[in-house]
Short mmCIF file of C-alpha atoms in Angstrom, two decimals:
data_model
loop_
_atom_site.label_atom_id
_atom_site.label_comp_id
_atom_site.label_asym_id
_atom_site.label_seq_id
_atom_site.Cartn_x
_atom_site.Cartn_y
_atom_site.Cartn_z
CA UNK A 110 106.23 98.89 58.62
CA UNK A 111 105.53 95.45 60.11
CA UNK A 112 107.26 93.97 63.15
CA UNK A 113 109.39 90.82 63.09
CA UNK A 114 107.87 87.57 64.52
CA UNK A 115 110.51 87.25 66.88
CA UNK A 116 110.44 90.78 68.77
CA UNK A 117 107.67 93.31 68.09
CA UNK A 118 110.30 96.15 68.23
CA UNK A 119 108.61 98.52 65.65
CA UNK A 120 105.15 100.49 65.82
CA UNK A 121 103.25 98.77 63.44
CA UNK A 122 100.81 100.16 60.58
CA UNK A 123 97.93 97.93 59.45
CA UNK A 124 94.69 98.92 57.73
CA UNK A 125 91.93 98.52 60.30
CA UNK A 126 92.62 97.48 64.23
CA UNK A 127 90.53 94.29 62.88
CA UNK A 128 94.00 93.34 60.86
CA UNK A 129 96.58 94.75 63.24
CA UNK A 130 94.49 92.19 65.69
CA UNK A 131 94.58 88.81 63.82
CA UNK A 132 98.34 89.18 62.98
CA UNK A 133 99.10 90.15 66.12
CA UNK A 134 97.83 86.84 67.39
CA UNK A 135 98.78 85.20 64.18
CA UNK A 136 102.07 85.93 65.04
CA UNK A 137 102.18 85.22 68.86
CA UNK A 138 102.27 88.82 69.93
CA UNK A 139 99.70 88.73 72.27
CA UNK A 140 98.27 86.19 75.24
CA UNK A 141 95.26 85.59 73.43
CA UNK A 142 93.00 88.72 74.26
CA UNK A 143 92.13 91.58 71.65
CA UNK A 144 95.56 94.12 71.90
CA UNK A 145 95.29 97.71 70.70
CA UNK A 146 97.12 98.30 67.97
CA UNK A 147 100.26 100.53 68.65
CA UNK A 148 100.22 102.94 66.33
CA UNK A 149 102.88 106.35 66.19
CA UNK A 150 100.64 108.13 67.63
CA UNK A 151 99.96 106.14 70.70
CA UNK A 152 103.23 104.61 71.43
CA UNK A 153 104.64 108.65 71.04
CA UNK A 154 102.00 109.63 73.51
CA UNK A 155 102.95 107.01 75.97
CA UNK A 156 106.83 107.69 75.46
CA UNK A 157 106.11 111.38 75.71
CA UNK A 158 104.82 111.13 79.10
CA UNK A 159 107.74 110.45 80.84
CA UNK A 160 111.45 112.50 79.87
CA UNK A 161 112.68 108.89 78.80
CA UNK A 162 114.91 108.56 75.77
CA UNK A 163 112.79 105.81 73.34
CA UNK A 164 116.47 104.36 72.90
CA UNK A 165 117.25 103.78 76.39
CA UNK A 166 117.77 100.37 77.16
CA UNK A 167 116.26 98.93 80.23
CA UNK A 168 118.15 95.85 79.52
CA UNK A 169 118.35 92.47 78.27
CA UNK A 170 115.06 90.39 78.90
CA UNK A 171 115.63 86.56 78.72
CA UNK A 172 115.45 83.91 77.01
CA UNK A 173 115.56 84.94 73.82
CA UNK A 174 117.59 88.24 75.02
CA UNK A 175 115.80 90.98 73.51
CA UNK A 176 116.66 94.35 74.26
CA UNK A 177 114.14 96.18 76.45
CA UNK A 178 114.37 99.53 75.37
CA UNK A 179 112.07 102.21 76.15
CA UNK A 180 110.20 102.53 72.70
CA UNK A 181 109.57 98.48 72.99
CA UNK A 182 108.35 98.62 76.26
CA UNK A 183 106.36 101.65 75.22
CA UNK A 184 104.67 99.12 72.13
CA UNK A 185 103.76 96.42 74.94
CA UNK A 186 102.37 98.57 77.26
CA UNK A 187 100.36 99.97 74.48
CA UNK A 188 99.18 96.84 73.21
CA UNK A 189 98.28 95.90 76.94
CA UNK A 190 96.47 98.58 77.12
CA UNK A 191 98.08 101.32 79.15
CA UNK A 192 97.55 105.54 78.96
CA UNK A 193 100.31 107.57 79.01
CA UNK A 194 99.98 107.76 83.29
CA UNK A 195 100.70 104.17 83.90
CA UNK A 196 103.87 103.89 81.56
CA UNK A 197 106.56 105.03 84.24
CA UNK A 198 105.14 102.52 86.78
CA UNK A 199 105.57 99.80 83.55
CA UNK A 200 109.26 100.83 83.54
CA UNK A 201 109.76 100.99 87.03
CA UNK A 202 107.98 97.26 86.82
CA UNK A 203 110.20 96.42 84.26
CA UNK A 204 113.52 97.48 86.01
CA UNK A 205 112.33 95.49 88.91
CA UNK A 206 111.85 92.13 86.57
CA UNK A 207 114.90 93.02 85.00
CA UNK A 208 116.78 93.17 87.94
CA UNK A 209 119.17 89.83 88.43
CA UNK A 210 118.27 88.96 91.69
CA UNK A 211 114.97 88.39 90.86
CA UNK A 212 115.77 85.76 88.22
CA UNK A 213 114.04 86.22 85.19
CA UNK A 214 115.82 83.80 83.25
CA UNK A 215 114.85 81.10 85.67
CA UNK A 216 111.42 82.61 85.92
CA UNK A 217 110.88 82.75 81.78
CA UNK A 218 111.81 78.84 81.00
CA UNK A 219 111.06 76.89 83.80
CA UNK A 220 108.44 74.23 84.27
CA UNK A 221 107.20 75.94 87.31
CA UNK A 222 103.91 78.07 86.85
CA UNK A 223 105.83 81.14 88.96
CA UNK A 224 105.02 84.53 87.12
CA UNK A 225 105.86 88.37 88.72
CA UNK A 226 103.55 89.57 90.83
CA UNK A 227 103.28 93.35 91.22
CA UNK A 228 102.63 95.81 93.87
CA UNK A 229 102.67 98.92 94.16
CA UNK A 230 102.83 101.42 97.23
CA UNK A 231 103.01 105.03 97.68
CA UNK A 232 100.61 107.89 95.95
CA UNK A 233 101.13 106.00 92.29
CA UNK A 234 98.73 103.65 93.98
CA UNK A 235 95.46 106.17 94.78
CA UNK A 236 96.86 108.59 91.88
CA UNK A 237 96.17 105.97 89.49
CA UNK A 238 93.29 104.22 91.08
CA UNK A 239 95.09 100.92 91.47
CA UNK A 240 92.90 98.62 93.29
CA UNK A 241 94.08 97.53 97.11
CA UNK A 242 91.22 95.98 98.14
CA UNK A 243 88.03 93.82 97.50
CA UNK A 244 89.20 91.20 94.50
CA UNK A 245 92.58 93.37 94.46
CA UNK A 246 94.15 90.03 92.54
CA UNK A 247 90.93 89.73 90.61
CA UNK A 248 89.32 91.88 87.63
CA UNK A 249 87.46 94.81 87.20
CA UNK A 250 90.38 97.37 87.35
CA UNK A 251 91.89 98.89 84.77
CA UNK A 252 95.16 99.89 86.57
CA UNK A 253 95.98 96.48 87.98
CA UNK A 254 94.68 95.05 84.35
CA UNK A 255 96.91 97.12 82.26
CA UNK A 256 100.12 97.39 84.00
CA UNK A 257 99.87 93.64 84.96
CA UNK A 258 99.22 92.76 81.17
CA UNK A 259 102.02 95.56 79.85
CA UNK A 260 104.94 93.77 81.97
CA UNK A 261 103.63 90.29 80.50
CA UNK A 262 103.35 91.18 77.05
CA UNK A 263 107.21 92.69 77.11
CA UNK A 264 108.19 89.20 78.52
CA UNK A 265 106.77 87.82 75.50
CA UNK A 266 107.23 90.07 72.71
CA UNK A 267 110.55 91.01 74.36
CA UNK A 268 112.01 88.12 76.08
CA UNK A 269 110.32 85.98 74.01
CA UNK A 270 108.49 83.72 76.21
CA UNK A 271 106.52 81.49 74.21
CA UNK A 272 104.37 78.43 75.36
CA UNK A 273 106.17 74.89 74.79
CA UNK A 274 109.08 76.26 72.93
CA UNK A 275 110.97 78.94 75.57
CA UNK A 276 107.88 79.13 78.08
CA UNK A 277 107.74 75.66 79.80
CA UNK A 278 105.51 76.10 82.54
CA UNK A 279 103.85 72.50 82.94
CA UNK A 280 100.73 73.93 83.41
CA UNK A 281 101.18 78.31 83.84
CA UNK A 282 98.44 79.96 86.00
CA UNK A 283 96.09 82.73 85.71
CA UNK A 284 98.50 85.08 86.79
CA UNK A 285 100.23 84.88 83.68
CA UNK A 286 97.72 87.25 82.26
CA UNK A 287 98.20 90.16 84.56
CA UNK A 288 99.27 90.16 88.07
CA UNK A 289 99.05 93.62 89.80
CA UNK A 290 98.07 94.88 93.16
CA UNK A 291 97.99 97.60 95.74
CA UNK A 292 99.40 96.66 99.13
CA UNK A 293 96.14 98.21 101.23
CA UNK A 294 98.69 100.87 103.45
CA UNK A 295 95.22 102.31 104.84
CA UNK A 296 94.18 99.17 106.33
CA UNK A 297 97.92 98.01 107.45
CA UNK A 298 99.02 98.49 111.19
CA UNK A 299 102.37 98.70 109.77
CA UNK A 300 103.97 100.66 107.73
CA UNK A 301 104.25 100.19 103.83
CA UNK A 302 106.35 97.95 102.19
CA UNK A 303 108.25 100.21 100.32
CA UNK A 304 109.27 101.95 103.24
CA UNK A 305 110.29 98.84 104.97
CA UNK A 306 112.92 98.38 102.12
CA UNK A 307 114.49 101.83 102.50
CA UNK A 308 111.72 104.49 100.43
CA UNK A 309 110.32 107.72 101.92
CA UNK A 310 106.86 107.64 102.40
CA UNK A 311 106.06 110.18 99.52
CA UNK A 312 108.14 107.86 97.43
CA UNK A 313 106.10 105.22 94.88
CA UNK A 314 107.35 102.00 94.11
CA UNK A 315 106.47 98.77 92.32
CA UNK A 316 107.60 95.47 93.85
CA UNK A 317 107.86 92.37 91.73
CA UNK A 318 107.17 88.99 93.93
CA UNK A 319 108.18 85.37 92.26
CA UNK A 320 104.34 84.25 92.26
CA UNK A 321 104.17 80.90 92.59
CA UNK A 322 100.43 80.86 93.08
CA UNK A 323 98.14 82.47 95.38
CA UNK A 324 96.74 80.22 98.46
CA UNK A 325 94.06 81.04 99.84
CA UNK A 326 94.21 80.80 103.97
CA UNK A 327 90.74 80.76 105.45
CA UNK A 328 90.06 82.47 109.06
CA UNK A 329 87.16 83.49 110.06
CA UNK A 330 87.46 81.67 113.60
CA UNK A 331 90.42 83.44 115.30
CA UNK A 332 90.31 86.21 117.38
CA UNK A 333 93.06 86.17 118.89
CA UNK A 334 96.90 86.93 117.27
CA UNK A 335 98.16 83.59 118.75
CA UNK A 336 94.97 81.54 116.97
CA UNK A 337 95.68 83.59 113.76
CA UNK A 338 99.35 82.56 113.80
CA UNK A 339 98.92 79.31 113.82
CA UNK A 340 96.41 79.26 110.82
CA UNK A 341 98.62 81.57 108.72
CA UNK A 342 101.77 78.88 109.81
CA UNK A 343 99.86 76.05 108.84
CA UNK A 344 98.34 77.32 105.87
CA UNK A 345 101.69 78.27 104.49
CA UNK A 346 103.03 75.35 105.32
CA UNK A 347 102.54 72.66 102.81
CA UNK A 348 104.37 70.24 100.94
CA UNK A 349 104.67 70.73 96.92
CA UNK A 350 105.65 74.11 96.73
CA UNK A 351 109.49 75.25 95.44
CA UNK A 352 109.35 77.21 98.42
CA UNK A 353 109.82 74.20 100.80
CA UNK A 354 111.63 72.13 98.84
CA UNK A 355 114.32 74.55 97.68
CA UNK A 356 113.93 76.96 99.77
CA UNK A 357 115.13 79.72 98.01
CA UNK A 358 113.74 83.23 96.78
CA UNK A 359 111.05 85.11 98.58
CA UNK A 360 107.47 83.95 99.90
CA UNK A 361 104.58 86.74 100.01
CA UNK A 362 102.22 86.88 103.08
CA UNK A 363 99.32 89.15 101.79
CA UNK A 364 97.30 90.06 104.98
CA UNK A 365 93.97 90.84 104.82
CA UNK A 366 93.30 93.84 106.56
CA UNK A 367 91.33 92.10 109.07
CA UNK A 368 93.83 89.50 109.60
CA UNK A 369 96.04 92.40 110.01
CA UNK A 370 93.86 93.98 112.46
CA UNK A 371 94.04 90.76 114.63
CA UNK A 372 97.76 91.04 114.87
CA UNK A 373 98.31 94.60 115.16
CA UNK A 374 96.13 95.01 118.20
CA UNK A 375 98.18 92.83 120.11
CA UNK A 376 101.15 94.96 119.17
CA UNK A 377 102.54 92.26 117.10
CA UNK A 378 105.43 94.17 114.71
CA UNK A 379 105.80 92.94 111.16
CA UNK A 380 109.11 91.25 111.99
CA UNK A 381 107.98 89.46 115.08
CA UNK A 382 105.55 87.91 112.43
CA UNK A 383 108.01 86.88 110.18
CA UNK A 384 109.97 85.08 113.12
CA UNK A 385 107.07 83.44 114.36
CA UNK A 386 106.19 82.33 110.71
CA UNK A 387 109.59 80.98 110.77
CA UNK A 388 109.63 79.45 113.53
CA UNK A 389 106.23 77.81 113.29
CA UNK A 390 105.75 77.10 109.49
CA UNK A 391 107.58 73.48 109.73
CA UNK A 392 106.77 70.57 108.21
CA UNK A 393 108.49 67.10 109.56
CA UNK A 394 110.74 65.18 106.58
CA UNK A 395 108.36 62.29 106.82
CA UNK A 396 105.30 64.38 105.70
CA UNK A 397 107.11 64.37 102.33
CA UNK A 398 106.74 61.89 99.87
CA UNK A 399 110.09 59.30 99.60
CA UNK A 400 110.42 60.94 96.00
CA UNK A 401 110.14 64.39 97.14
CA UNK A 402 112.38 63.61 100.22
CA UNK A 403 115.19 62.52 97.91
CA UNK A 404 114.91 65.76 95.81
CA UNK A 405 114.83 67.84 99.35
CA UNK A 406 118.07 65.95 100.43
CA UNK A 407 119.60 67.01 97.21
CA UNK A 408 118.17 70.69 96.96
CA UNK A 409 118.72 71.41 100.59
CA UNK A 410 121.71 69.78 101.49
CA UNK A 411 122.89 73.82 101.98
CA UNK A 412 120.80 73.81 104.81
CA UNK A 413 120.70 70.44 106.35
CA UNK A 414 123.71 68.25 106.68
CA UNK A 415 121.49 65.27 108.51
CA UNK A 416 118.13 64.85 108.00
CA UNK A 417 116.00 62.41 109.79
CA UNK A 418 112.09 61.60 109.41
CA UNK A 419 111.26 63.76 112.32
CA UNK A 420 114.05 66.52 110.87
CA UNK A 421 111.46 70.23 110.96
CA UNK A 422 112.06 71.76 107.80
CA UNK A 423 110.96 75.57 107.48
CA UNK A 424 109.38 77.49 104.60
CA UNK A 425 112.46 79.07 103.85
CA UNK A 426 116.02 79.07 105.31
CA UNK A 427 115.93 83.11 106.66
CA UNK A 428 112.61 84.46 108.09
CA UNK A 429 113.88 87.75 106.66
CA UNK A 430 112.47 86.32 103.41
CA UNK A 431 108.90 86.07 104.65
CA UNK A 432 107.82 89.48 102.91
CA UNK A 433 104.54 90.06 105.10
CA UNK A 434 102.02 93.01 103.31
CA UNK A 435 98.30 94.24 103.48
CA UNK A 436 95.75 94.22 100.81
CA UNK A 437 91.95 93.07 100.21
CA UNK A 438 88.67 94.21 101.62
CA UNK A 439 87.03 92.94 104.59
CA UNK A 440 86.63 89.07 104.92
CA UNK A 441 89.04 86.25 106.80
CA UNK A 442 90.97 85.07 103.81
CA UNK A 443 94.37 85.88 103.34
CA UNK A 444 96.56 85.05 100.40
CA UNK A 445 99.67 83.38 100.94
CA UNK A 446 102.52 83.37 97.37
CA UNK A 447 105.03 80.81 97.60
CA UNK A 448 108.30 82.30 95.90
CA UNK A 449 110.37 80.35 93.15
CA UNK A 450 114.16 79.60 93.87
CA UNK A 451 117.26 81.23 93.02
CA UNK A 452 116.10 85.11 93.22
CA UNK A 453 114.20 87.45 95.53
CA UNK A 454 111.52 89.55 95.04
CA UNK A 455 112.87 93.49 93.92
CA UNK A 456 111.67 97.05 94.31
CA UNK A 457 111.84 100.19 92.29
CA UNK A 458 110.75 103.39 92.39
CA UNK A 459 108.34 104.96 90.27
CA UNK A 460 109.52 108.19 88.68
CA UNK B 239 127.26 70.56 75.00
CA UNK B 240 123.31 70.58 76.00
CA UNK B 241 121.64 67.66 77.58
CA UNK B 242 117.89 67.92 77.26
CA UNK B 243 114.80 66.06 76.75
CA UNK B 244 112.81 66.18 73.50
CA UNK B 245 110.02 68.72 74.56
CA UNK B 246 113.09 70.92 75.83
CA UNK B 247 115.39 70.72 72.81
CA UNK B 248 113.66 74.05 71.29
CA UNK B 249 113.99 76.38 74.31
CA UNK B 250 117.77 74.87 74.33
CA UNK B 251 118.69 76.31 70.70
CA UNK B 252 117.06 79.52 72.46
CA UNK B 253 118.80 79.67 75.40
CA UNK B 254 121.84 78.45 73.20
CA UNK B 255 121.50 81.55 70.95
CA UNK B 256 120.52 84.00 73.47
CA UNK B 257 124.41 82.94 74.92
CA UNK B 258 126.15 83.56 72.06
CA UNK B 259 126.39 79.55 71.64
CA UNK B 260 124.88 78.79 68.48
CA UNK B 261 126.79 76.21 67.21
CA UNK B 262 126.44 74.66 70.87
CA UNK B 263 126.03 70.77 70.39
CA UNK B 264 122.52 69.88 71.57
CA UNK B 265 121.68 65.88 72.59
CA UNK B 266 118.35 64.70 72.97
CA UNK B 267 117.49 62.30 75.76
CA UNK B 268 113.87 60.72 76.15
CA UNK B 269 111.07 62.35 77.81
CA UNK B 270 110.92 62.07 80.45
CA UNK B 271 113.46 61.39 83.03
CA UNK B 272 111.34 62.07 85.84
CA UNK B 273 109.03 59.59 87.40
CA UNK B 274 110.48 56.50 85.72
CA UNK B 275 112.16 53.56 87.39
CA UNK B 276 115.73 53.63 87.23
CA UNK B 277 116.14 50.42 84.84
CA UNK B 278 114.07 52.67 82.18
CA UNK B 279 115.97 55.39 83.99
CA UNK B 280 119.74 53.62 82.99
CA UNK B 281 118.41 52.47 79.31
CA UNK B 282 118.13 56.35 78.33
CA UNK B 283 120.91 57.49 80.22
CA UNK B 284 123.03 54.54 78.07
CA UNK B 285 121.09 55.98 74.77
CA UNK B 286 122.18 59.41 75.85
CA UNK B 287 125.67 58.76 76.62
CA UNK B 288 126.37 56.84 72.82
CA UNK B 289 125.18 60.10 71.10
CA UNK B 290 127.13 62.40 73.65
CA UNK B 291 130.53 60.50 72.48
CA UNK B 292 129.50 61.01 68.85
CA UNK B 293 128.85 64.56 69.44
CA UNK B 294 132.53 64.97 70.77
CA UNK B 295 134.09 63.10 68.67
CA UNK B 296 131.92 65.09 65.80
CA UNK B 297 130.45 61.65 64.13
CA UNK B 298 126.94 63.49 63.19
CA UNK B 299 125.32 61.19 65.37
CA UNK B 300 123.84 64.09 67.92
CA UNK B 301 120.63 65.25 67.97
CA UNK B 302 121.63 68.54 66.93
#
C-alpha cells in the first residue's frame, strides 16, 4: 500500500526503511530529516495506547483541508518519531492547533515565519521527561524533539503545508522543525499556566503559542523587580513584529527562573506583570518607519482613531494577552515570542 | 474571484479547493505589490483590472 502525494493517510509498506526514506522525501512527506517508516505495527502500537477510535476525526487541518483523524495523526507522529507515551499529548497538541481561535489557516499560508509553539504543564511534563530547563527550546531531548516534530509533520502531510506553494513563510524559522517546551512550574513563583486558564493542578495540558520567533532579552544587571521590568518592557518592545503592528493574537513572556525569582520576591503577581508590561511596553508612532506607520494606521485603526508622532502604541491592545510563563535553567536571558494576528494561543488537556 | 500575485497563484487554487471553490476565477497581478512606488504601483493595478473585466465577462483572458 503506498500513500498519496497529497496526504500520507495510509501506513505505508516499502522494502527496507532505506526506500520508505527516499520516497518519503521524494514525495514531500517529511521536513528534510530521516522519518521512521510507519509501518502496521508501529502506527497500531501508537493508536493502541490511548482508547482512541483510529477513525475519529480531530478535524479539518488547513490549507489543503485534510482530515485529521486519529490513524493520520498516529502515521505523523510515528514518522516524527514518537512511542506510544507521547501520542495523547500529540492529540491533545493537535486539538489545541486545531482549535479556531488559534488560527491555523492564517498560521499555515502566511508570509510570516509564525509556527505553534508548545508547552506543556502538569505530570505529562516530568512523566515523560520533557525538558523545562537548560536549552528547553534547544536540542538534546527526545520529548520536546518528537512531539514538536509529530504536530509539524501532520501540518504538512495533513494540512498540507508545503514551502512556496501553500507554505509562504518569506523566510520560516527554526521552529518550524519542532517547537516544544516545559513551562519550569518548579522554578515559577506562580502558579502553572494551565492552572491559570482554569485546570486542576493534577491535570496535564499542552498549550499552543503563535511563535513568531523567540527574542532573546538579556539581564544579568538587575536586581531589583523595577530594573527587571523595564528590560523585559523594552526588550519586548520593538518595532517589526505583527505583534505591534496588528496587535492581535497572543505574545509569550518565557521567564527565566531567575528573572522570575527577581519578581516574585518582591511579591509581584503574574497579572501585575502583565499590566505593567502593558503599560510600559510602548513604542512612540514616530519610532516607526513612514511605511510601517501607514500600514499601523490601517491595521490599527480598531484601536486608535487619531494617531500623532508622539501617539504610545502598546504591544498589544489587552494586557490580558501578555501570557507570562517560567522555563530555562539558571542564566539572565529570558525569551520573549511575539504572537501572530487574528487568533490566540489555546490549551488542552492531555488525556 | 481571487486577486493574487504570481508566487501566490498556487496556494490560491489550494485555498480555492480546500473551499469548495474550484472553478473560482483566479487573476494574476505582478509580484510584487509591496515596496514599489505607486506609478509602478497604478501600472499593475491597471494590468490587473483589464483581466478582472475579462474574467467576469468570461473572455478567457484571466490568469486562471
Amino acid at each position: 500500500m503506498t500513500a498519496s502525494p497529497a496526504q500520507l493517510n495510509d501506513v505505508v509498506d516499502f522494502a527496507t526503511d532505506e526506500e520508505f526514506g527516499e520516497s518519503a522525501y521524494r514525495n514531500g512527506w517529511t521536513d528534510g530529516l530521516p522519518v521512521v517508516p510507519p509501518t502496521p505495527g508501529r502506527v497500531g502500537s501508537v493508536v493502541e495506547y490511548t482508547d482512541r477510535d483510529p477513525v475519529e476525526m480531530l478535524g479539518v487541518m488547513p490549507p489543503g483541508n485534510g482530515l485529521a483523524t486519529v490513524h493520520a495523526v498516529a502515521v505523523n507522529a510515528v514518522m516524527a518519531g514518537c512511542e506510544p507515551q507521547h501520542f495523547p499529548i500529540v492529540l491533545a497538541a493537535i486539538e489545541a492547533v486545531l482549535d479556531p481561535e488559534f488560527n491555523l489557516r492564517g498560521i499555515q499560508a502566511t508570509t510570516s515565519p509564525v509556527t505553534p509553539a508548545l508547552m506543556i504543564n502538569g505530570p505529562a511534563a516530568t512523566d515523560l521527561e520533557f525538558n523545562s530547563g537548560h536549552d528547553c527550546f534547544g536540542p538534546g531531548t527526545k520529548a520536546n524533539a518528537v512531539v514538536g516534530r509529530a504536530v509539524r509533520l501532520c501540518m504538512r502531510n495533513i494540512g498540507y503545508a508545503r514551502a512556496g506553494e501553500t507554505d509562504m513563510s518569506t523566510q520560516g524559522q527554526p521552529g518550524k522543525y519542532a517547537f516544544c517546551f516545559a513551562e519550569n512550574e518548579p522554578s515559577s513563583p506562580w502558579e502553572p499556566h494551565s492552572v491559570e486558564r482554569g485546570f486542576p493542578p493534577e491535570a496535564s495540558t499542552v498549550t499552543a503559542f503563535q511563535a513568531g520567533m523567540i527574542m532573546n532579552i538579556l539581564d544579568f544587571g538587575s536586581k531589583s523587580a523595577g530594573s527587571l521590568l523595564k528590560s523585559l518592557a523594552s526588550g519586548m518592545a520593538t518595532t517589526n513584529t505583527n505583534s505591534i503592528q496588528i496587535a492581535g493574537g497572543d505574545l509569550a513572556l518565557v521567564l527565566c527562573p531567575d528573572h522570575a525569582e527577581i519578581l516574585g520576591r518582591e511579591g509581584w503577581t503574574k497579572d501585575e506583570v502583565k499590566q505593567f508590561l502593558h503599560q510600559n511596553a510602548l513604542l512612540p508612532f514616530s519610532a516607526f518607519s513612514q511605511g510601517v506607520q501607514s500600514c499601523i494606521r490601517d491595521w490599527r485603526r480598531g484601536s486608535f482613531r487619531f494617531i500623532t508622532e508622539n501617539t504610545l502604541l502598546p504591544i498589544v491592545d489587552d494586557w490580558r494577552h501578555i501570557r507570562v510563563v517560567v522555563a530555562g535553567g539558571a542564566g539572565s536571558q529570558s525569551g520573549f515570542i511575539p504572537g501572530f494576528a487574528d487568533g490566540f494561543s489555546t490549551i488542552r488537556e492531555i488525556t | 474571484m481571487i486577486l493574487a500575485t504570481e508566487p501566490f497563484l498556487g496556494m490560491a487554487r489550494v485555498v480555492a479547493e480546500s473551499l469548495d471553490y474550484p472553478d473560482a476565477r483566479i487573476v494574476a497581478v505582478e509580484h510584487p505589490i509591496g515596496g514599489i512606488d505607486d506609478q509602478t504601483l497604478e501600472g499593475k493595478v491597471r494590468s490587473a483590472a483589464g483581466q478582472i473585466a475579462d474574467a467576469f465577462l468570461g473572455l478567457g483572458r484571466g490568469s486562471e
